[in-house]
Amino acid sequence: MPTIREVASLAGVGIATVSRALNGERDVSEDARRRVLAACETLGYRPSSVARSLVRGKTENVGVALMSRHAPVILNPFYAVVTGGVEEVLEANDYHLLLSSLKRNDDLLALAQEGRVDGLLVVGCDIADEVLEKLARTGLPTVLVDHSFPGLPSVTTDHFGGAYQATRHVIEGGRQRVAFVSENLDNPNFRARLAGFRRALEDAGLPYDPRLVAAGGNAWEGGYYAMRQILAAAAPPDAVVGANDPAAISAMRALLEAGLEVPRDVAVIGFDDLHLSAQTSPPLSSVHVDKQGLGRIGAELLIARLRGERSEPETRVLPTALVVRGSSGGRA
Amino acid sequence: MPTIREVASLAGVGIATVSRALNGERDVSEDARRRVLAACETLGYRPSSVARSLVRGKTENVGVALMSRHAPVILNPFYAVVTGGVEEVLEANDYHLLLSSLKRNDDLLALAQEGRVDGLLVVGCDIADEVLEKLARTGLPTVLVDHSFPGLPSVTTDHFGGAYQATRHVIEGGRQRVAFVSENLDNPNFRARLAGFRRALEDAGLPYDPRLVAAGGNAWEGGYYAMRQILAAAAPPDAVVGANDPAAISAMRALLEAGLEVPRDVAVIGFDDLHLSAQTSPPLSSVHVDKQGLGRIGAELLIARLRGERSEPETRVLPTALVVRGSSGGRA
DNA sequence: CTGTTAGCGCTTTCAG
DNA sequence: CTGAAAGCGCTAACAG
């Protein structure tokens, strides 16, 4: 790899002039600039981004850290779309995207402190608060996506409101025994969704029956097992709200196996509105989450911060939208 | 951010000792190492990866360049899975993944020459040969994924063989008028698939009718338009081979609209075996492509090269597998 | 307008 | 075993 010195000597100028010519400053004679450019061309020279980063103190890299138990993370249809939104904005702003799937909490701090990136987008809510605390203290510009934490800017979804919408929707369709299935009930986002579900029940004057709420494990099949638990514990519900689409979809399977028909016997609605949800039969109703917007806005927030335009932690909550398809239709 | 100098003075040693202690060399007294580690801890120090990269001449970053007309590229279900495979291997080998979606051919060369990455995985076959030529000349360790080019190591799929399998499959099912629908016929991979299709026809003693081959544009709906073209130009085929799954799926829609039933009237089979293909109704038969394997093996090839273990360009062709589902079933 | 110089933070000889 | 010193390739004052 040629260096700036070789370019300088070939062009017959000093290295500072090469630097100036390449960085588009105007204090360079047309003649010198031409010679420099020509030398770069023949040598195939490009300034080393590493050397440049060292002296300028910034890398133009943004880290996207997705923590998940399911690796590789990019295969998760939710996060893949979020990442797509991030990608779009970073690219438009000439930042490079460093994709990092964190196996251990420690990896995040290492990434934040080794100076490989100018800022960090932390996606998902599987990060321990204690790590977030330390992360905030590093001072590295950071934005949380799909998660929030005091002291850190973030962009999230209106989980409570979305679940409220979904639940009210099935109730308005005439359902009275509404169940809630989830992969787990620890995830803060799922908890918020459950809270919205309960509030909707309450507002409709419907009783809350704990036997109609279950978690079946952190996997695609979680909803299936949750549904079976519910079916085993009580009389079948006439509606099911899934904490997310996979939970709802796999719950449908359990319903089917139990001889229940969707939506005739049981209305089903999911949450997230993944692309694949429209493909099930019957097509799954869902609560639309602006996944790309999450990524896009997260990246925008971070970039504003990198440019020094913003400082105080800012929180953005994206609204949801009810998407009614066949699975939550009225009774036959 | 603390520097090595601060750590050194806090620990009461020279910076060289700090460096040695942190890089696990043994020429450091237990006592000194302990003091250094303690100092790092209290200061929250991590060596700057940028400075380290500059002196060591490597970044531990690997670039993944996906060129596509469809941005953001990660939303493409094929490449997303390929990237997942890459991610898995890079992470296991402590490389960071720099995701780069190239808008212009020029971006690739810039990425290759600015020293931000130690090696490059170029995914997809939308890169101009002339750019690949230049890329090879940069000397940066590079592996092509899902594409090949003389002089560059690569990992690809047996497109010809896969299409041959698919076509023979429908012929063995008793079909005689087999069509081929694609997004375009310029993409070298699609051309290879078309060639496999033709060979299968030939080997079965079936005539090749150009009116049964069409391209409908580079979009999800490409297969739909291609199918309509074919339906308009000739008597309906009794089987359709899609150059990829999206083409096959959208072709099914055109068939349906024309009053043809799948698979009774027309057998349909795709190529790639995307996750979503199993969800259509009837579920789409397809030629399975080991997408994760493409990414995984590409990354392995690159890493071997970065470690200096390999040198001569090596080409790997991954086999395909026929996946029979409902769409290519026998006539009713 | 231009060249010289001093680092950016680290690793790595090279003498102690 | 350890510290001083020399860069890695570049940018940014600072004098011409």
XYZ file of C-alpha atoms (C1' of nucleotides) in Angstrom:
696
model
C 0.000 0.000 0.000
C 1.408 3.340 -1.009
C 1.702 6.047 1.631
C 1.299 9.764 1.544
C 5.050 10.150 1.384
C 5.346 8.291 -1.871
C 2.608 10.385 -3.347
C 4.345 13.526 -2.163
C 7.666 12.651 -3.676
C 6.101 11.529 -6.947
C 4.170 14.772 -7.161
C 7.196 16.765 -6.089
C 5.488 18.369 -3.113
C 5.470 18.017 0.651
C 3.171 15.618 2.429
C 1.145 18.449 3.901
C 0.255 19.606 0.429
C -0.910 16.140 -0.474
C -3.061 16.088 2.611
C -4.528 19.487 1.833
C -5.192 18.643 -1.780
C -6.993 15.479 -0.814
C -9.018 17.049 1.929
C -10.392 19.652 -0.387
C -8.889 22.684 1.230
C -8.437 25.713 -0.914
C -4.939 26.699 0.104
C -3.422 24.674 -2.691
C -2.447 25.890 -6.134
C -4.318 24.382 -9.012
C -1.045 23.112 -10.336
C -0.037 21.318 -7.166
C -3.460 19.807 -6.757
C -3.381 18.447 -10.259
C -0.003 16.845 -9.734
C -1.101 15.326 -6.445
C -4.241 13.876 -7.919
C -2.273 12.437 -10.806
C 0.224 10.850 -8.440
C -2.585 9.322 -6.398
C -4.074 7.908 -9.535
C -0.917 6.250 -10.793
C -0.035 4.919 -7.369
C -3.567 3.830 -6.565
C -3.295 5.698 -3.310
C -6.040 6.222 -0.735
C -5.412 7.781 2.668
C -5.302 5.177 5.408
C -8.492 5.444 7.368
C -6.718 4.050 10.374
C -4.033 6.713 10.465
C -6.631 9.339 9.803
C -8.798 8.018 12.611
C -5.911 8.131 15.018
C -5.129 11.751 14.429
C -8.673 12.972 14.017
C -9.989 11.006 16.919
C -12.879 9.539 15.023
C -13.411 6.494 12.917
C -16.651 7.158 11.019
C -17.764 3.765 12.261
C -20.957 3.207 14.173
C -21.431 0.021 16.120
C -24.743 -1.778 16.045
C -24.896 -4.136 18.965
C -27.696 -6.629 19.029
C -27.775 -8.835 22.004
C -29.735 -11.956 21.718
C -29.808 -15.484 22.791
C -30.479 -16.447 19.214
C -27.415 -16.262 17.044
C -26.773 -15.153 14.441
C -28.865 -12.239 15.373
C -29.424 -10.951 11.912
C -31.603 -13.965 11.185
C -34.156 -12.658 13.600
C -36.771 -11.171 11.311
C -37.503 -8.342 13.705
C -33.956 -7.154 14.221
C -33.039 -7.697 10.617
C -35.538 -5.050 9.617
C -34.439 -2.715 12.386
C -30.892 -3.114 11.142
C -32.063 -2.336 7.645
C -33.349 1.008 8.865
C -30.064 1.719 10.581
C -28.110 0.760 7.507
C -30.084 3.147 5.363
C -29.431 6.186 7.521
C -25.809 5.429 8.293
C -25.023 4.971 4.673
C -26.692 8.220 3.725
C -24.465 9.936 6.244
C -21.250 8.199 5.262
C -20.888 6.158 8.381
C -19.802 2.567 8.267
C -21.840 -0.020 10.071
C -20.050 -2.365 12.408
C -22.388 -5.210 13.171
C -21.754 -6.831 16.491
C -23.773 -9.581 18.027
C -22.971 -9.788 21.658
C -22.559 -13.108 23.284
C -21.613 -11.747 26.640
C -22.438 -8.493 28.319
C -18.773 -7.778 28.549
C -18.420 -7.555 24.798
C -20.535 -4.429 24.739
C -18.277 -2.540 27.089
C -15.209 -3.677 25.213
C -16.702 -2.402 21.979
C -17.582 0.876 23.649
C -14.140 1.425 25.063
C -11.687 0.299 22.459
C -12.367 3.215 20.154
C -13.312 1.175 17.132
C -16.564 3.091 16.759
C -17.610 6.698 17.252
C -20.977 5.762 18.634
C -23.169 2.849 19.487
C -26.664 1.729 18.726
C -27.722 -0.842 21.267
C -30.640 -2.832 19.966
C -32.982 -4.938 22.042
C -33.647 -5.156 25.683
C -31.641 -8.131 26.772
C -28.910 -6.006 28.264
C -28.417 -5.950 32.006
C -29.094 -2.601 33.632
C -25.747 -2.711 35.307
C -24.026 -2.930 31.931
C -26.111 -0.061 30.599
C -25.080 1.921 33.626
C -21.414 1.376 32.891
C -22.005 2.034 29.245
C -23.552 5.401 29.999
C -20.543 6.269 32.105
C -18.093 5.603 29.291
C -19.396 8.754 27.676
C -19.501 7.139 24.257
C -22.438 8.516 22.285
C -25.048 5.805 22.549
C -28.663 5.354 21.590
C -30.869 2.549 22.774
C -33.233 1.010 20.254
C -36.305 -0.929 21.324
C -35.302 -0.422 24.925
C -34.954 2.461 27.300
C -32.875 3.314 30.274
C -32.596 6.471 32.349
C -29.786 8.699 31.192
C -29.539 7.260 27.723
C -31.380 8.505 24.635
C -33.631 5.934 23.094
C -36.289 5.080 20.599
C -38.944 2.549 21.441
C -42.407 1.384 20.572
C -45.627 2.059 22.388
C -45.927 -1.475 23.691
C -48.629 -0.696 26.163
C -50.773 1.154 23.665
C -50.313 -1.469 20.989
C -51.408 -4.295 23.235
C -54.315 -2.206 24.388
C -55.419 -1.711 20.774
C -55.085 -5.389 19.981
C -57.015 -6.483 23.015
C -59.757 -3.954 22.555
C -60.028 -5.035 18.941
C -60.875 -8.630 19.786
C -63.186 -7.541 22.568
C -65.038 -5.287 20.167
C -65.348 -8.327 17.938
C -67.417 -9.847 20.693
C -64.824 -11.968 22.452
C -65.015 -12.300 26.209
C -62.329 -14.755 27.275
C -59.087 -13.309 26.035
C -55.793 -15.086 26.606
C -52.255 -13.721 26.401
C -49.374 -15.898 25.195
C -45.727 -14.964 25.296
C -42.262 -16.389 25.039
C -41.520 -15.022 28.464
C -42.803 -12.472 30.902
C -39.468 -11.047 31.998
C -38.655 -9.016 28.955
C -39.664 -5.446 29.785
C -41.301 -4.950 26.422
C -43.458 -8.027 26.883
C -44.374 -6.847 30.352
C -45.529 -3.538 28.951
C -47.603 -5.417 26.399
C -49.133 -7.534 29.098
C -49.944 -4.402 31.044
C -51.732 -2.930 28.026
C -53.646 -6.182 27.668
C -54.784 -6.047 31.282
C -55.810 -2.452 31.070
C -57.951 -3.156 28.019
C -59.654 -6.003 29.855
C -60.242 -3.772 32.809
C -61.608 -0.919 30.740
C -64.008 -3.345 29.107
C -65.140 -4.619 32.460
C -63.795 -8.081 31.773
C -62.222 -10.141 34.554
C -58.504 -10.897 34.504
C -57.908 -14.626 34.714
C -54.238 -15.534 35.366
C -54.859 -18.993 33.928
C -55.273 -17.324 30.549
C -51.773 -15.859 30.611
C -48.764 -18.036 29.904
C -45.173 -18.015 28.704
C -43.796 -20.996 26.826
C -40.110 -20.349 26.360
C -37.769 -18.257 24.287
C -38.068 -19.851 20.927
C -40.293 -19.809 17.937
C -42.373 -22.495 19.595
C -42.830 -20.554 22.810
C -46.373 -19.573 21.934
C -47.247 -23.160 21.166
C -46.309 -24.367 24.608
C -47.885 -21.376 26.270
C -51.117 -22.095 24.443
C -51.102 -25.717 25.472
C -50.599 -24.699 29.066
C -53.615 -22.453 28.878
C -55.732 -25.052 27.151
C -54.806 -27.559 29.835
C -55.574 -25.230 32.710
C -58.925 -23.787 31.828
C -61.774 -23.734 29.366
C -60.567 -22.547 25.957
C -60.415 -18.789 25.425
C -62.286 -17.239 22.543
C -59.426 -14.921 21.694
C -55.662 -14.883 22.014
C -53.320 -11.931 22.038
C -49.744 -12.874 21.264
C -46.903 -10.957 22.846
C -45.336 -11.124 19.423
C -46.091 -12.655 16.048
C -44.134 -15.856 16.493
C -45.981 -16.488 19.741
C -49.315 -15.877 18.042
C -48.483 -18.004 15.037
C -47.304 -20.952 17.017
C -50.256 -20.570 19.371
C -52.493 -20.943 16.335
C -50.940 -24.303 15.736
C -51.753 -25.426 19.243
C -55.300 -24.219 18.792
C -55.621 -26.141 15.569
C -54.325 -29.288 17.216
C -56.918 -28.864 19.932
C -59.611 -28.877 17.315
C -60.306 -25.185 17.583
C -60.777 -23.139 14.472
C -59.305 -19.692 13.896
C -61.000 -17.270 13.772
C -64.338 -19.003 14.183
C -63.717 -20.432 17.642
C -60.790 -18.301 18.643
C -59.664 -14.939 17.338
C -55.890 -14.521 17.241
C -53.789 -11.403 16.986
C -50.046 -10.948 17.166
C -47.647 -8.101 17.754
C -44.801 -6.729 15.588
C -46.369 -7.357 12.198
C -43.483 -9.295 10.757
C -43.454 -9.715 7.039
C -44.186 -13.392 7.294
C -47.294 -12.885 9.377
C -49.358 -11.990 6.369
C -48.517 -15.403 4.927
C -50.135 -17.637 7.481
C -53.571 -18.996 6.938
C -55.656 -17.426 8.023
C -53.406 -14.376 7.704
C -52.454 -13.092 11.105
C -53.844 -9.832 12.408
C -51.159 -7.962 14.243
C -50.031 -4.736 15.820
C -47.758 -3.028 13.393
C -44.432 -1.905 14.789
C -42.354 0.464 12.729
C -39.266 -1.672 12.793
C -37.396 0.192 10.137
C -38.352 3.446 11.799
C -36.858 2.202 15.028
C -33.552 1.687 13.278
C -33.780 4.809 11.209
C -34.652 7.117 14.046
C -32.125 5.503 16.338
C -29.434 6.166 13.766
C -30.629 9.723 13.271
C -30.576 10.394 16.984
C -27.069 9.018 17.213
C -25.776 10.990 14.272
C -27.194 14.225 15.643
C -25.332 13.447 18.806
C -22.094 12.655 16.989
C -22.360 15.990 15.281
C -22.855 17.649 18.602
C -26.306 18.858 17.658
C -28.043 17.245 20.568
C -26.988 16.643 24.098
C -29.732 15.936 26.586
C -30.994 12.341 26.421
C -34.051 12.260 24.264
C -36.661 9.554 24.182
C -38.850 8.788 21.238
C -41.797 6.449 21.395
C -43.141 5.243 18.078
C -46.872 4.660 17.754
C -48.277 1.331 16.675
C -51.063 0.586 14.240
C -53.636 -2.142 14.283
C -53.508 -4.380 11.216
C -56.613 -6.483 10.879
C -56.372 -9.605 8.770
C -58.248 -12.833 8.827
C -57.161 -14.365 12.110
C -59.108 -11.968 14.287
C -62.272 -11.932 12.216
C -65.762 -12.277 13.639
C -67.338 -15.602 14.436
C -68.631 -17.582 11.512
C -10.436 8.182 27.334
C -7.390 7.172 29.348
C -4.208 6.328 27.464
C -1.465 3.855 28.044
C 0.676 6.621 29.501
C -1.747 7.308 32.316
C -1.910 3.641 33.131
C 1.874 3.452 33.155
C 2.330 6.331 35.516
C -0.417 5.127 37.820
C 1.148 1.684 37.932
C 4.607 3.172 38.297
C 6.027 1.431 35.243
C 6.952 2.328 31.684
C 4.464 2.179 28.852
C 6.262 -0.754 27.310
C 5.596 -2.792 30.401
C 1.928 -1.934 30.273
C 1.826 -3.039 26.686
C 3.552 -6.304 27.487
C 1.372 -7.017 30.471
C -1.767 -6.476 28.450
C -0.637 -8.507 25.502
C 0.014 -11.517 27.635
C 3.713 -11.741 27.161
C 5.678 -13.508 29.802
C 8.567 -11.108 30.195
C 6.780 -9.229 32.938
C 7.121 -9.766 36.654
C 4.021 -10.944 38.454
C 4.219 -7.839 40.554
C 4.336 -5.429 37.649
C 1.519 -7.226 35.853
C -0.681 -7.012 38.898
C -0.102 -3.297 39.274
C -0.792 -2.709 35.607
C -4.013 -4.662 35.674
C -5.141 -2.793 38.755
C -4.377 0.541 37.119
C -6.341 -0.453 34.025
C -9.252 -1.387 36.194
C -9.402 1.857 38.134
C -8.928 3.942 35.017
C -11.295 1.905 32.914
C -8.590 1.633 30.309
C -8.721 -0.363 27.084
C -6.039 -0.135 24.419
C -7.154 1.943 21.485
C -7.882 -0.408 18.634
C -7.113 2.362 16.196
C -3.609 2.987 17.484
C -3.030 -0.705 17.679
C -4.234 -1.185 14.134
C -1.903 1.481 12.890
C 1.185 -0.091 14.331
C 0.223 -3.689 13.739
C -1.032 -3.083 10.256
C -4.295 -4.887 10.787
C -7.693 -3.937 12.032
C -9.418 -7.234 12.840
C -12.280 -5.954 10.723
C -13.701 -7.829 7.795
C -15.828 -6.019 5.281
C -18.957 -7.632 3.928
C -19.935 -5.881 0.764
C -23.293 -6.649 -0.680
C -24.102 -4.890 -3.861
C -27.680 -4.704 -4.787
C -30.203 -2.553 -6.434
C -32.495 -3.193 -3.502
C -31.524 -1.258 -0.433
C -31.216 -1.842 2.398
C -29.658 -5.027 1.338
C -30.070 -6.801 4.609
C -33.805 -6.937 4.013
C -33.213 -9.295 1.154
C -34.083 -12.656 2.678
C -31.401 -14.437 0.708
C -28.514 -12.197 1.622
C -29.677 -11.807 5.178
C -29.147 -15.509 5.727
C -25.817 -15.477 3.933
C -24.754 -12.643 6.196
C -25.877 -14.649 9.183
C -23.454 -17.382 8.211
C -20.661 -14.866 7.840
C -21.455 -13.321 11.173
C -21.263 -16.639 12.919
C -17.802 -17.485 11.662
C -16.322 -14.029 12.020
C -17.482 -13.775 15.563
C -16.055 -17.135 16.464
C -12.724 -15.907 15.167
C -12.818 -12.511 16.837
C -13.229 -10.500 13.718
C -15.574 -7.578 13.543
C -18.076 -7.400 10.736
C -18.268 -4.194 8.763
C -21.460 -4.292 6.761
C -21.328 -2.265 3.616
C -24.033 -2.005 1.024
C -22.564 -0.599 -2.099
C -24.468 1.925 -4.082
C -21.776 2.465 -6.637
C -19.044 0.210 -7.879
C -16.543 2.777 -6.755
C -17.431 2.276 -3.118
C -16.035 -1.222 -3.210
C -12.606 -0.102 -4.291
C -12.593 2.663 -1.735
C -13.404 0.182 0.984
C -10.688 -2.124 -0.273
C -8.038 0.536 -0.332
C -8.563 2.688 2.691
C -7.356 0.063 5.119
C -10.470 -0.046 7.233
C -10.707 -3.805 6.842
C -8.206 -6.646 6.673
C -10.184 -8.538 4.102
C -13.328 -8.436 2.080
C -16.242 -10.718 1.423
C -17.969 -9.621 -1.734
C -21.455 -11.036 -1.844
C -23.620 -11.326 -4.914
C -22.928 -11.075 -8.571
C -23.930 -7.565 -9.432
C -20.358 -6.342 -9.533
C -18.812 -5.327 -12.824
C -15.946 -7.528 -13.968
C -13.774 -4.504 -14.416
C -14.209 -3.593 -10.769
C -13.426 -7.137 -9.713
C -10.319 -6.947 -11.826
C -9.144 -3.833 -10.023
C -10.129 -5.329 -6.722
C -7.985 -8.376 -7.337
C -5.069 -6.114 -8.158
C -5.294 -4.278 -4.839
C -3.985 -7.410 -3.206
C -6.471 -7.163 -0.369
C -7.526 -10.657 0.728
C -10.898 -11.104 -0.870
C -13.408 -13.899 -1.261
C -16.367 -13.830 -3.583
C -19.612 -15.259 -2.306
C -22.366 -16.403 -4.658
C -20.260 -15.265 -7.576
C -16.997 -16.228 -9.158
C -14.262 -14.542 -11.072
C -10.926 -15.776 -12.345
C -8.113 -15.044 -9.947
C -10.299 -14.623 -6.901
C -11.254 -17.340 -4.429
C -14.953 -17.921 -4.213
C -17.803 -19.981 -2.932
C -20.871 -20.477 -5.041
C -23.841 -22.714 -5.594
C -24.322 -25.338 -8.252
C -26.862 -23.299 -10.159
C -26.767 -25.460 -13.233
C -27.209 -28.675 -11.305
C -29.962 -27.280 -9.126
C -32.003 -26.110 -12.067
C -31.431 -29.421 -13.741
C -32.779 -31.245 -10.687
C -35.811 -28.998 -10.493
C -36.652 -29.344 -14.133
C -36.172 -33.076 -14.188
C -38.366 -33.321 -11.123
C -41.377 -31.772 -12.833
C -40.733 -33.733 -15.993
C -40.682 -36.942 -14.001
C -44.004 -35.824 -12.589
C -45.356 -36.109 -16.102
C -45.124 -32.486 -17.219
C -44.241 -31.779 -20.819
C -44.495 -28.020 -21.346
C -42.134 -26.507 -18.842
C -41.684 -22.749 -18.570
C -38.893 -20.758 -16.940
C -39.569 -17.429 -15.243
C -36.959 -15.051 -13.944
C -36.444 -11.515 -12.797
C -33.832 -11.090 -15.471
C -31.644 -13.165 -17.719
C -28.471 -11.140 -17.375
C -27.452 -12.217 -13.916
C -24.849 -14.948 -14.415
C -26.400 -17.132 -11.759
C -29.778 -16.978 -13.439
C -28.136 -17.753 -16.753
C -26.563 -20.840 -15.258
C -29.939 -21.874 -13.917
C -31.499 -21.373 -17.314
C -28.760 -23.494 -18.826
C -29.506 -26.297 -16.370
C -33.156 -26.004 -17.265
C -32.426 -26.321 -20.961
C -30.151 -29.269 -20.472
C -32.800 -31.122 -18.509
C -35.304 -30.489 -21.281
C -32.843 -31.725 -23.819
C -31.947 -34.836 -21.860
C -35.635 -35.638 -21.584
C -36.112 -35.217 -25.306
C -38.405 -32.246 -24.816
C -38.328 -29.310 -27.233
C -37.081 -25.917 -26.054
C -39.683 -23.253 -26.697
C -38.348 -19.705 -26.234
C -41.888 -18.438 -25.723
C -41.893 -20.333 -22.439
C -38.939 -18.394 -21.065
C -39.389 -14.863 -19.768
C -37.972 -12.230 -17.448
C -40.274 -9.754 -15.767
C -38.057 -7.273 -13.981
C -35.918 -7.005 -10.896
C -38.466 -6.917 -8.191
C -40.540 -9.253 -6.146
C -43.191 -9.082 -8.860
C -40.783 -9.965 -11.647
C -42.089 -13.500 -11.846
C -45.637 -12.264 -12.065
C -44.972 -10.200 -15.156
C -42.825 -12.879 -16.708
C -45.635 -15.370 -16.234
C -48.167 -13.070 -17.829
C -45.887 -12.636 -20.800
C -45.693 -16.355 -21.249
C -49.406 -16.852 -20.817
C -50.045 -14.187 -23.441
C -47.619 -15.637 -25.947
C -48.444 -19.299 -25.988
C -50.668 -22.038 -24.670
C -50.247 -22.363 -20.896
C -47.360 -24.507 -19.697
C -48.047 -27.412 -17.388
C -45.015 -26.614 -15.224
C -42.998 -23.583 -14.242
C -39.458 -23.438 -12.961
C -38.662 -20.161 -11.193
C -35.175 -18.746 -11.368
C -35.664 -18.006 -7.710
C -38.396 -18.333 -5.112
C -39.816 -14.837 -5.416
C -40.162 -15.363 -9.153
C -41.913 -18.673 -8.598
C -44.198 -17.332 -5.915
C -45.294 -14.321 -7.870
C -45.688 -16.472 -10.977
C -48.119 -18.599 -8.980
C -50.234 -15.530 -8.516
C -50.354 -14.889 -12.228
C -51.327 -18.499 -12.794
C -54.086 -18.228 -10.263
C -55.396 -15.079 -11.883
C -55.450 -16.892 -15.216
C -57.692 -19.503 -13.698
C -55.011 -22.149 -13.528
C -54.661 -24.263 -10.439
C -51.357 -25.187 -8.790
C -50.327 -27.963 -8.837
C -53.267 -29.543 -10.671
C -52.919 -27.611 -13.897
C -49.421 -26.308 -13.458
C -46.607 -27.594 -11.277
C -44.412 -24.849 -9.852
C -40.959 -25.031 -8.358
C -38.654 -22.277 -7.173
C -34.985 -21.905 -6.420
C -33.187 -20.820 -3.214
C -35.592 -22.326 -0.697
C -36.177 -19.163 1.248
C -37.734 -19.561 4.635
C -40.955 -17.989 3.517
C -41.412 -20.384 0.618
C -42.738 -23.083 2.866
C -45.519 -20.719 3.894
C -47.258 -20.234 0.581
C -50.263 -22.269 -0.303
C -49.689 -24.657 -1.744
C -46.243 -24.685 -0.147
C -43.590 -24.041 -2.755
C -41.270 -26.794 -3.847
C -37.802 -25.416 -4.314
C -34.145 -26.100 -4.830
C -32.443 -25.717 -1.517
C -29.410 -23.471 -1.487
C -27.156 -23.565 1.532
C -27.276 -19.831 2.127
C -25.722 -19.912 5.549
C -23.078 -22.248 4.211
C -22.196 -19.745 1.523
C -21.546 -17.137 4.167
C -19.863 -19.494 6.555
C -17.518 -21.024 4.034
C -16.779 -17.667 2.481
C -15.745 -16.360 5.872
C -13.671 -19.453 6.556
C -11.879 -19.144 3.263
C -11.133 -15.516 3.966
C -9.878 -16.141 7.466
C -7.567 -18.896 6.302
C -6.176 -16.408 3.848
C -5.802 -13.694 6.457
C -3.846 -16.122 8.536
C -1.654 -16.897 5.585
C -2.760 -20.500 5.534
C -3.938 -20.466 1.959
C -2.713 -18.648 -1.058
C -3.846 -19.977 -4.412
C -7.408 -18.948 -5.280
C -9.725 -21.714 -4.311
C -13.223 -22.234 -5.595
C -15.940 -24.057 -3.722
C -19.228 -25.027 -5.277
C -21.967 -25.986 -2.858
C -24.423 -28.680 -3.903
C -28.147 -28.055 -3.970
C -30.952 -30.281 -2.781
C -34.397 -30.748 -4.167
C -37.139 -29.908 -1.687
C -40.487 -31.229 -2.772
C -43.570 -29.614 -1.297
C -47.072 -29.210 -2.542
C -46.641 -26.879 -5.486
C -44.995 -29.430 -7.738
C -47.259 -32.364 -6.915
C -48.819 -34.661 -9.452
C -52.002 -33.802 -11.326
C -55.193 -34.234 -9.426
C 0.636 28.912 -1.128
C 3.961 25.344 0.883
C 7.278 22.464 3.644
C 8.747 21.209 8.303
C 7.490 19.519 12.592
C 4.976 17.633 16.239
C 2.206 14.436 17.722
C -2.492 10.846 17.747
C -1.748 5.887 21.130
C 0.293 1.993 20.645
C 3.914 -2.012 19.734
C 8.425 -3.250 19.258
C 13.339 -3.264 18.954
C 17.272 -2.142 21.628
C 19.986 -1.252 25.470
C 20.309 -1.624 30.033
C 12.738 -8.163 33.542
C 12.203 -3.118 32.133
C 12.401 1.708 30.133
C 13.654 4.815 26.364
C 13.046 5.643 21.758
C 11.602 4.902 17.111
C 8.095 4.810 14.241
C 2.948 3.074 12.002
C 0.478 7.098 8.205
C -1.743 10.917 8.674
C -3.459 15.905 10.005
C -2.752 20.352 11.797
C -0.371 24.080 13.516
C 3.538 26.839 12.495
C 6.836 29.215 10.162
C 8.407 30.584 5.878
